[in-house]
Amino acid sequence: MLSPLNMAHYWLKEIIEPDDIVIDATMGNGFDTIFLAQLTKKVYSFDVQEAAIVSTQEKLVENKLEAQLILDGHENVDKYVDKNVKAAIFNLGYLPKSDKSIITKAPTTLAALRKILAMMKKGSRLAIMVYYGHVGGSEEKTSVENFVENLEQKEYQVMKYGAMNQKNTPPFLIMIEKLK
Ligand SMILES: C[S@@+](CC[C@H](N)C(=O)[O-])C[C@H]1O[C@@H](n2cnc3c(N)ncnc32)[C@H](O)[C@@H]1O
């Protein structure tokens, strides 16, 4: 079976076409940016850490791919992209092997989700990988779950995918599709 992250990629790949505008809201080490850049040239990637930009830029060069890397919070997404977003991905939490105090937080995550959903067109998809084992993670998880549970069902399909029998706090996927 696919892991939640691989499932996120599978569901995004199904709909992304070569000229689509897509967003990696949490660039980190760039694995999602590379995945998206293989599918379209119009990738906007956000992170608040310079280290994320450096690491992702190296991977893009190695792989001969393109993406616009933005050193800014995803809550400011509307300064860089204004419409026609086809897909987006969030990986919540902290950057592995890095400063664990720099984490995504509910107020900025929800601000970014609201803005990106408003820019998405019919048939677009947004993936949220929820990692919540760290300090502050369960508050963000609860806020994000409350937010997506209250999305209007005529406008959005919201699915959840994750392990049921793993110990500790296994990450899970929330996938949103815009219906109109
Ligand atoms: C779990 S990591 C992302 C992993 C990444 N997708 C990868 O492939 O390596 C979460 C990232 O979100 C970043 N982050 C935290 N707050 C942010 C914000 N407001 N806007 C954008 N990125 C943020 C962190 O710096 C961290 O790199």
PDB file of C-alpha atoms and ligand atoms in Angstrom:
ATOM      1  CA  MET A   1       0.000   0.000   0.000  1.00  0.00           C
ATOM      2  CA  LEU A   2       1.121   3.560  -0.573  1.00  0.00           C
ATOM      3  CA  SER A   3       2.389   5.645   2.347  1.00  0.00           C
ATOM      4  CA  PRO A   4       0.385   8.829   3.015  1.00  0.00           C
ATOM      5  CA  LEU A   5       3.081  10.949   1.313  1.00  0.00           C
ATOM      6  CA  ASN A   6       3.209   8.663  -1.725  1.00  0.00           C
ATOM      7  CA  MET A   7      -0.586   8.756  -1.845  1.00  0.00           C
ATOM      8  CA  ALA A   8      -0.443  12.573  -1.812  1.00  0.00           C
ATOM      9  CA  HIS A   9       1.945  12.494  -4.773  1.00  0.00           C
ATOM     10  CA  TYR A  10      -0.202   9.916  -6.589  1.00  0.00           C
ATOM     11  CA  TRP A  11      -3.351  12.034  -6.247  1.00  0.00           C
ATOM     12  CA  LEU A  12      -1.549  15.234  -7.263  1.00  0.00           C
ATOM     13  CA  LYS A  13       0.150  13.620 -10.253  1.00  0.00           C
ATOM     14  CA  GLU A  14      -3.243  12.485 -11.556  1.00  0.00           C
ATOM     15  CA  ILE A  15      -4.323  16.072 -12.222  1.00  0.00           C
ATOM     16  CA  ILE A  16      -1.167  18.186 -12.815  1.00  0.00           C
ATOM     17  CA  GLU A  17      -0.488  19.134 -16.439  1.00  0.00           C
ATOM     18  CA  PRO A  18       2.704  20.724 -17.861  1.00  0.00           C
ATOM     19  CA  ASP A  19       1.515  24.362 -17.783  1.00  0.00           C
ATOM     20  CA  ASP A  20      -0.257  24.256 -14.436  1.00  0.00           C
ATOM     21  CA  ILE A  21       0.565  26.597 -11.552  1.00  0.00           C
ATOM     22  CA  VAL A  22       1.346  24.615  -8.387  1.00  0.00           C
ATOM     23  CA  ILE A  23       2.547  25.449  -4.886  1.00  0.00           C
ATOM     24  CA  ASP A  24       4.856  23.721  -2.426  1.00  0.00           C
ATOM     25  CA  ALA A  25       3.850  25.596   0.730  1.00  0.00           C
ATOM     26  CA  THR A  26       6.587  24.030   2.905  1.00  0.00           C
ATOM     27  CA  MET A  27       9.725  23.575   0.800  1.00  0.00           C
ATOM     28  CA  GLY A  28      12.041  22.090   3.464  1.00  0.00           C
ATOM     29  CA  ASN A  29      14.655  19.904   1.787  1.00  0.00           C
ATOM     30  CA  GLY A  30      12.848  20.212  -1.496  1.00  0.00           C
ATOM     31  CA  PHE A  31      11.542  16.695  -2.080  1.00  0.00           C
ATOM     32  CA  ASP A  32       8.012  17.871  -2.904  1.00  0.00           C
ATOM     33  CA  THR A  33       9.369  20.752  -4.994  1.00  0.00           C
ATOM     34  CA  ILE A  34      11.383  18.278  -7.089  1.00  0.00           C
ATOM     35  CA  PHE A  35       8.329  16.047  -7.438  1.00  0.00           C
ATOM     36  CA  LEU A  36       6.208  19.001  -8.630  1.00  0.00           C
ATOM     37  CA  ALA A  37       8.920  20.429 -10.907  1.00  0.00           C
ATOM     38  CA  GLN A  38       8.967  17.132 -12.823  1.00  0.00           C
ATOM     39  CA  LEU A  39       5.312  17.716 -13.692  1.00  0.00           C
ATOM     40  CA  THR A  40       5.175  21.456 -14.479  1.00  0.00           C
ATOM     41  CA  LYS A  41       7.522  24.440 -14.874  1.00  0.00           C
ATOM     42  CA  LYS A  42       5.353  26.769 -12.766  1.00  0.00           C
ATOM     43  CA  VAL A  43       6.201  25.713  -9.224  1.00  0.00           C
ATOM     44  CA  TYR A  44       6.152  28.282  -6.408  1.00  0.00           C
ATOM     45  CA  SER A  45       7.877  26.997  -3.246  1.00  0.00           C
ATOM     46  CA  PHE A  46       7.826  28.704   0.126  1.00  0.00           C
ATOM     47  CA  ASP A  47       9.912  28.413   3.260  1.00  0.00           C
ATOM     48  CA  VAL A  48      10.977  30.747   6.047  1.00  0.00           C
ATOM     49  CA  GLN A  49      14.459  29.160   6.311  1.00  0.00           C
ATOM     50  CA  GLU A  50      17.375  30.101   4.091  1.00  0.00           C
ATOM     51  CA  ALA A  51      18.701  26.526   4.529  1.00  0.00           C
ATOM     52  CA  ALA A  52      15.618  25.203   2.735  1.00  0.00           C
ATOM     53  CA  ILE A  53      16.263  27.451  -0.269  1.00  0.00           C
ATOM     54  CA  VAL A  54      19.930  26.383  -0.463  1.00  0.00           C
ATOM     55  CA  SER A  55      19.158  22.675  -0.180  1.00  0.00           C
ATOM     56  CA  THR A  56      16.294  22.806  -2.700  1.00  0.00           C
ATOM     57  CA  GLN A  57      18.252  24.921  -5.191  1.00  0.00           C
ATOM     58  CA  GLU A  58      21.030  22.299  -5.162  1.00  0.00           C
ATOM     59  CA  LYS A  59      18.529  19.527  -5.899  1.00  0.00           C
ATOM     60  CA  LEU A  60      16.936  21.518  -8.733  1.00  0.00           C
ATOM     61  CA  VAL A  61      20.334  22.062 -10.373  1.00  0.00           C
ATOM     62  CA  GLU A  62      21.287  18.392  -9.976  1.00  0.00           C
ATOM     63  CA  ASN A  63      18.012  17.347 -11.572  1.00  0.00           C
ATOM     64  CA  LYS A  64      17.988  20.105 -14.244  1.00  0.00           C
ATOM     65  CA  LEU A  65      14.580  21.317 -13.070  1.00  0.00           C
ATOM     66  CA  GLU A  66      13.017  24.739 -12.443  1.00  0.00           C
ATOM     67  CA  ALA A  67      10.989  26.243  -9.607  1.00  0.00           C
ATOM     68  CA  GLN A  68      10.565  29.653  -8.042  1.00  0.00           C
ATOM     69  CA  LEU A  69      11.977  29.413  -4.518  1.00  0.00           C
ATOM     70  CA  ILE A  70      10.568  32.053  -2.177  1.00  0.00           C
ATOM     71  CA  LEU A  71      12.048  32.936   1.213  1.00  0.00           C
ATOM     72  CA  ASP A  72       8.775  33.974   2.823  1.00  0.00           C
ATOM     73  CA  GLY A  73       5.936  32.486   4.835  1.00  0.00           C
ATOM     74  CA  HIS A  74       3.190  30.679   2.928  1.00  0.00           C
ATOM     75  CA  GLU A  75       0.704  33.016   4.626  1.00  0.00           C
ATOM     76  CA  ASN A  76       2.011  35.661   2.174  1.00  0.00           C
ATOM     77  CA  VAL A  77       1.325  33.456  -0.856  1.00  0.00           C
ATOM     78  CA  ASP A  78      -0.932  36.112  -2.412  1.00  0.00           C
ATOM     79  CA  LYS A  79       2.064  38.432  -2.886  1.00  0.00           C
ATOM     80  CA  TYR A  80       3.442  35.971  -5.450  1.00  0.00           C
ATOM     81  CA  VAL A  81       0.511  34.032  -6.958  1.00  0.00           C
ATOM     82  CA  ASP A  82      -2.969  35.366  -7.535  1.00  0.00           C
ATOM     83  CA  LYS A  83      -5.096  32.784  -9.328  1.00  0.00           C
ATOM     84  CA  ASN A  84      -5.467  29.526 -11.250  1.00  0.00           C
ATOM     85  CA  VAL A  85      -3.634  27.322  -8.772  1.00  0.00           C
ATOM     86  CA  LYS A  86      -4.056  23.676  -9.831  1.00  0.00           C
ATOM     87  CA  ALA A  87      -2.358  21.923  -6.922  1.00  0.00           C
ATOM     88  CA  ALA A  88      -0.627  22.537  -3.627  1.00  0.00           C
ATOM     89  CA  ILE A  89       1.076  20.553  -0.902  1.00  0.00           C
ATOM     90  CA  PHE A  90       1.777  21.291   2.756  1.00  0.00           C
ATOM     91  CA  ASN A  91       4.084  19.165   4.938  1.00  0.00           C
ATOM     92  CA  LEU A  92       3.387  20.393   8.447  1.00  0.00           C
ATOM     93  CA  GLY A  93       5.907  20.313  11.287  1.00  0.00           C
ATOM     94  CA  TYR A  94       9.641  20.966  11.317  1.00  0.00           C
ATOM     95  CA  LEU A  95      12.457  20.352   8.880  1.00  0.00           C
ATOM     96  CA  PRO A  96      14.091  16.981   9.718  1.00  0.00           C
ATOM     97  CA  LYS A  97      17.703  17.280  10.985  1.00  0.00           C
ATOM     98  CA  SER A  98      17.253  21.011  11.469  1.00  0.00           C
ATOM     99  CA  ASP A  99      16.030  23.534  14.063  1.00  0.00           C
ATOM    100  CA  LYS A 100      13.003  21.838  15.679  1.00  0.00           C
ATOM    101  CA  SER A 101      11.747  25.163  17.008  1.00  0.00           C
ATOM    102  CA  ILE A 102      10.923  26.380  13.485  1.00  0.00           C
ATOM    103  CA  ILE A 103       7.582  24.697  12.921  1.00  0.00           C
ATOM    104  CA  THR A 104       4.456  25.423  10.943  1.00  0.00           C
ATOM    105  CA  LYS A 105       1.774  26.968  13.170  1.00  0.00           C
ATOM    106  CA  ALA A 106      -2.016  26.980  13.032  1.00  0.00           C
ATOM    107  CA  PRO A 107      -2.625  30.719  12.417  1.00  0.00           C
ATOM    108  CA  THR A 108      -0.232  30.945   9.457  1.00  0.00           C
ATOM    109  CA  THR A 109      -1.099  27.492   8.110  1.00  0.00           C
ATOM    110  CA  LEU A 110      -4.829  28.352   8.136  1.00  0.00           C
ATOM    111  CA  ALA A 111      -4.184  31.768   6.564  1.00  0.00           C
ATOM    112  CA  ALA A 112      -2.267  30.075   3.736  1.00  0.00           C
ATOM    113  CA  LEU A 113      -4.894  27.349   3.304  1.00  0.00           C
ATOM    114  CA  ARG A 114      -7.679  29.940   3.012  1.00  0.00           C
ATOM    115  CA  LYS A 115      -5.744  31.991   0.455  1.00  0.00           C
ATOM    116  CA  ILE A 116      -4.678  29.020  -1.671  1.00  0.00           C
ATOM    117  CA  LEU A 117      -8.139  27.406  -1.671  1.00  0.00           C
ATOM    118  CA  ALA A 118      -9.574  30.736  -2.889  1.00  0.00           C
ATOM    119  CA  MET A 119      -7.106  30.726  -5.817  1.00  0.00           C
ATOM    120  CA  MET A 120      -7.836  27.150  -6.852  1.00  0.00           C
ATOM    121  CA  LYS A 121      -9.989  26.283  -9.820  1.00  0.00           C
ATOM    122  CA  LYS A 122     -12.456  23.442 -10.332  1.00  0.00           C
ATOM    123  CA  GLY A 123     -10.730  20.051 -10.187  1.00  0.00           C
ATOM    124  CA  SER A 124      -7.708  21.372  -8.284  1.00  0.00           C
ATOM    125  CA  ARG A 125      -6.276  19.418  -5.365  1.00  0.00           C
ATOM    126  CA  LEU A 126      -4.500  20.398  -2.166  1.00  0.00           C
ATOM    127  CA  ALA A 127      -2.600  17.880  -0.015  1.00  0.00           C
ATOM    128  CA  ILE A 128      -1.806  18.407   3.653  1.00  0.00           C
ATOM    129  CA  MET A 129       0.629  15.964   5.274  1.00  0.00           C
ATOM    130  CA  VAL A 130      -0.067  16.256   8.999  1.00  0.00           C
ATOM    131  CA  TYR A 131       2.929  15.496  11.243  1.00  0.00           C
ATOM    132  CA  TYR A 132       1.958  16.183  14.838  1.00  0.00           C
ATOM    133  CA  GLY A 133       4.300  14.307  17.222  1.00  0.00           C
ATOM    134  CA  HIS A 134       6.333  17.437  18.080  1.00  0.00           C
ATOM    135  CA  VAL A 135       5.585  20.147  20.642  1.00  0.00           C
ATOM    136  CA  GLY A 136       2.796  22.306  19.201  1.00  0.00           C
ATOM    137  CA  GLY A 137       1.883  19.672  16.616  1.00  0.00           C
ATOM    138  CA  SER A 138      -1.360  18.481  18.153  1.00  0.00           C
ATOM    139  CA  GLU A 139      -2.741  22.049  18.422  1.00  0.00           C
ATOM    140  CA  GLU A 140      -2.026  22.609  14.740  1.00  0.00           C
ATOM    141  CA  LYS A 141      -3.546  19.202  13.846  1.00  0.00           C
ATOM    142  CA  THR A 142      -6.769  20.061  15.714  1.00  0.00           C
ATOM    143  CA  SER A 143      -7.034  23.478  14.055  1.00  0.00           C
ATOM    144  CA  VAL A 144      -6.446  22.071  10.586  1.00  0.00           C
ATOM    145  CA  GLU A 145      -8.952  19.242  11.135  1.00  0.00           C
ATOM    146  CA  ASN A 146     -11.589  21.712  12.371  1.00  0.00           C
ATOM    147  CA  PHE A 147     -10.957  23.923   9.377  1.00  0.00           C
ATOM    148  CA  VAL A 148     -11.244  21.187   6.734  1.00  0.00           C
ATOM    149  CA  GLU A 149     -14.225  19.497   8.422  1.00  0.00           C
ATOM    150  CA  ASN A 150     -16.116  22.756   8.004  1.00  0.00           C
ATOM    151  CA  LEU A 151     -15.395  23.287   4.318  1.00  0.00           C
ATOM    152  CA  GLU A 152     -18.678  23.440   2.397  1.00  0.00           C
ATOM    153  CA  GLN A 153     -19.342  19.928   1.064  1.00  0.00           C
ATOM    154  CA  LYS A 154     -20.875  21.187  -2.177  1.00  0.00           C
ATOM    155  CA  GLU A 155     -17.622  23.019  -2.942  1.00  0.00           C
ATOM    156  CA  TYR A 156     -14.952  20.670  -1.602  1.00  0.00           C
ATOM    157  CA  GLN A 157     -14.365  16.947  -1.245  1.00  0.00           C
ATOM    158  CA  VAL A 158     -12.132  16.283   1.782  1.00  0.00           C
ATOM    159  CA  MET A 159     -10.510  12.859   2.341  1.00  0.00           C
ATOM    160  CA  LYS A 160      -8.243  11.505   5.092  1.00  0.00           C
ATOM    161  CA  TYR A 161      -5.650   8.714   4.633  1.00  0.00           C
ATOM    162  CA  GLY A 162      -3.279   7.252   7.224  1.00  0.00           C
ATOM    163  CA  ALA A 163      -2.197   4.233   9.267  1.00  0.00           C
ATOM    164  CA  MET A 164      -4.721   3.021  11.874  1.00  0.00           C
ATOM    165  CA  ASN A 165      -2.503   0.615  13.856  1.00  0.00           C
ATOM    166  CA  GLN A 166       0.854   2.382  14.162  1.00  0.00           C
ATOM    167  CA  LYS A 167       2.234   3.356  17.555  1.00  0.00           C
ATOM    168  CA  ASN A 168       3.007   6.978  18.470  1.00  0.00           C
ATOM    169  CA  THR A 169       1.759   9.660  16.092  1.00  0.00           C
ATOM    170  CA  PRO A 170       1.992   8.458  12.487  1.00  0.00           C
ATOM    171  CA  PRO A 171       1.583  11.234   9.916  1.00  0.00           C
ATOM    172  CA  PHE A 172      -1.574  11.244   7.845  1.00  0.00           C
ATOM    173  CA  LEU A 173      -2.805  12.884   4.677  1.00  0.00           C
ATOM    174  CA  ILE A 174      -5.727  15.245   4.205  1.00  0.00           C
ATOM    175  CA  MET A 175      -6.598  15.648   0.532  1.00  0.00           C
ATOM    176  CA  ILE A 176      -8.942  18.362  -0.653  1.00  0.00           C
ATOM    177  CA  GLU A 177     -10.467  18.587  -4.126  1.00  0.00           C
ATOM    178  CA  LYS A 178     -12.281  21.689  -5.296  1.00  0.00           C
ATOM    179  CA  LEU A 179     -15.559  20.680  -6.901  1.00  0.00           C
ATOM    180  CA  LYS A 180     -16.592  24.018  -8.443  1.00  0.00           C
TER     181      LYS A 180
HETATM  182  C1  LIG B   1       8.063  19.170   7.425  1.00  0.00           C
HETATM  183  S1  LIG B   1       9.082  20.422   6.773  1.00  0.00           S
HETATM  184  C2  LIG B   1       8.810  20.306   5.036  1.00  0.00           C
HETATM  185  C3  LIG B   1       9.494  19.130   4.364  1.00  0.00           C
HETATM  186  C4  LIG B   1       9.586  19.286   2.865  1.00  0.00           C
HETATM  187  N1  LIG B   1       8.320  19.222   2.200  1.00  0.00           N
HETATM  188  C5  LIG B   1      10.580  18.332   2.226  1.00  0.00           C
HETATM  189  O1  LIG B   1      10.282  17.753   1.172  1.00  0.00           O
HETATM  190  O2  LIG B   1      11.687  18.210   2.756  1.00  0.00           O
HETATM  191  C6  LIG B   1       8.204  21.909   7.184  1.00  0.00           C
HETATM  192  C7  LIG B   1       8.847  23.164   6.653  1.00  0.00           C
HETATM  193  O3  LIG B   1       7.932  24.243   6.820  1.00  0.00           O
HETATM  194  C8  LIG B   1       8.697  25.411   6.994  1.00  0.00           C
HETATM  195  N2  LIG B   1       7.851  26.472   7.524  1.00  0.00           N
HETATM  196  C9  LIG B   1       7.529  26.772   8.802  1.00  0.00           C
HETATM  197  N3  LIG B   1       6.701  27.834   8.851  1.00  0.00           N
HETATM  198  C10 LIG B   1       6.490  28.224   7.560  1.00  0.00           C
HETATM  199  C11 LIG B   1       5.726  29.250   6.947  1.00  0.00           C
HETATM  200  N4  LIG B   1       4.999  30.092   7.671  1.00  0.00           N
HETATM  201  N5  LIG B   1       5.766  29.341   5.600  1.00  0.00           N
HETATM  202  C12 LIG B   1       6.489  28.478   4.851  1.00  0.00           C
HETATM  203  N6  LIG B   1       7.229  27.484   5.369  1.00  0.00           N
HETATM  204  C13 LIG B   1       7.226  27.340   6.716  1.00  0.00           C
HETATM  205  C14 LIG B   1       9.821  24.974   7.913  1.00  0.00           C
HETATM  206  O4  LIG B   1      10.904  25.867   7.830  1.00  0.00           O
HETATM  207  C15 LIG B   1      10.137  23.584   7.353  1.00  0.00           C
HETATM  208  O5  LIG B   1      11.178  23.622   6.427  1.00  0.00           O
END
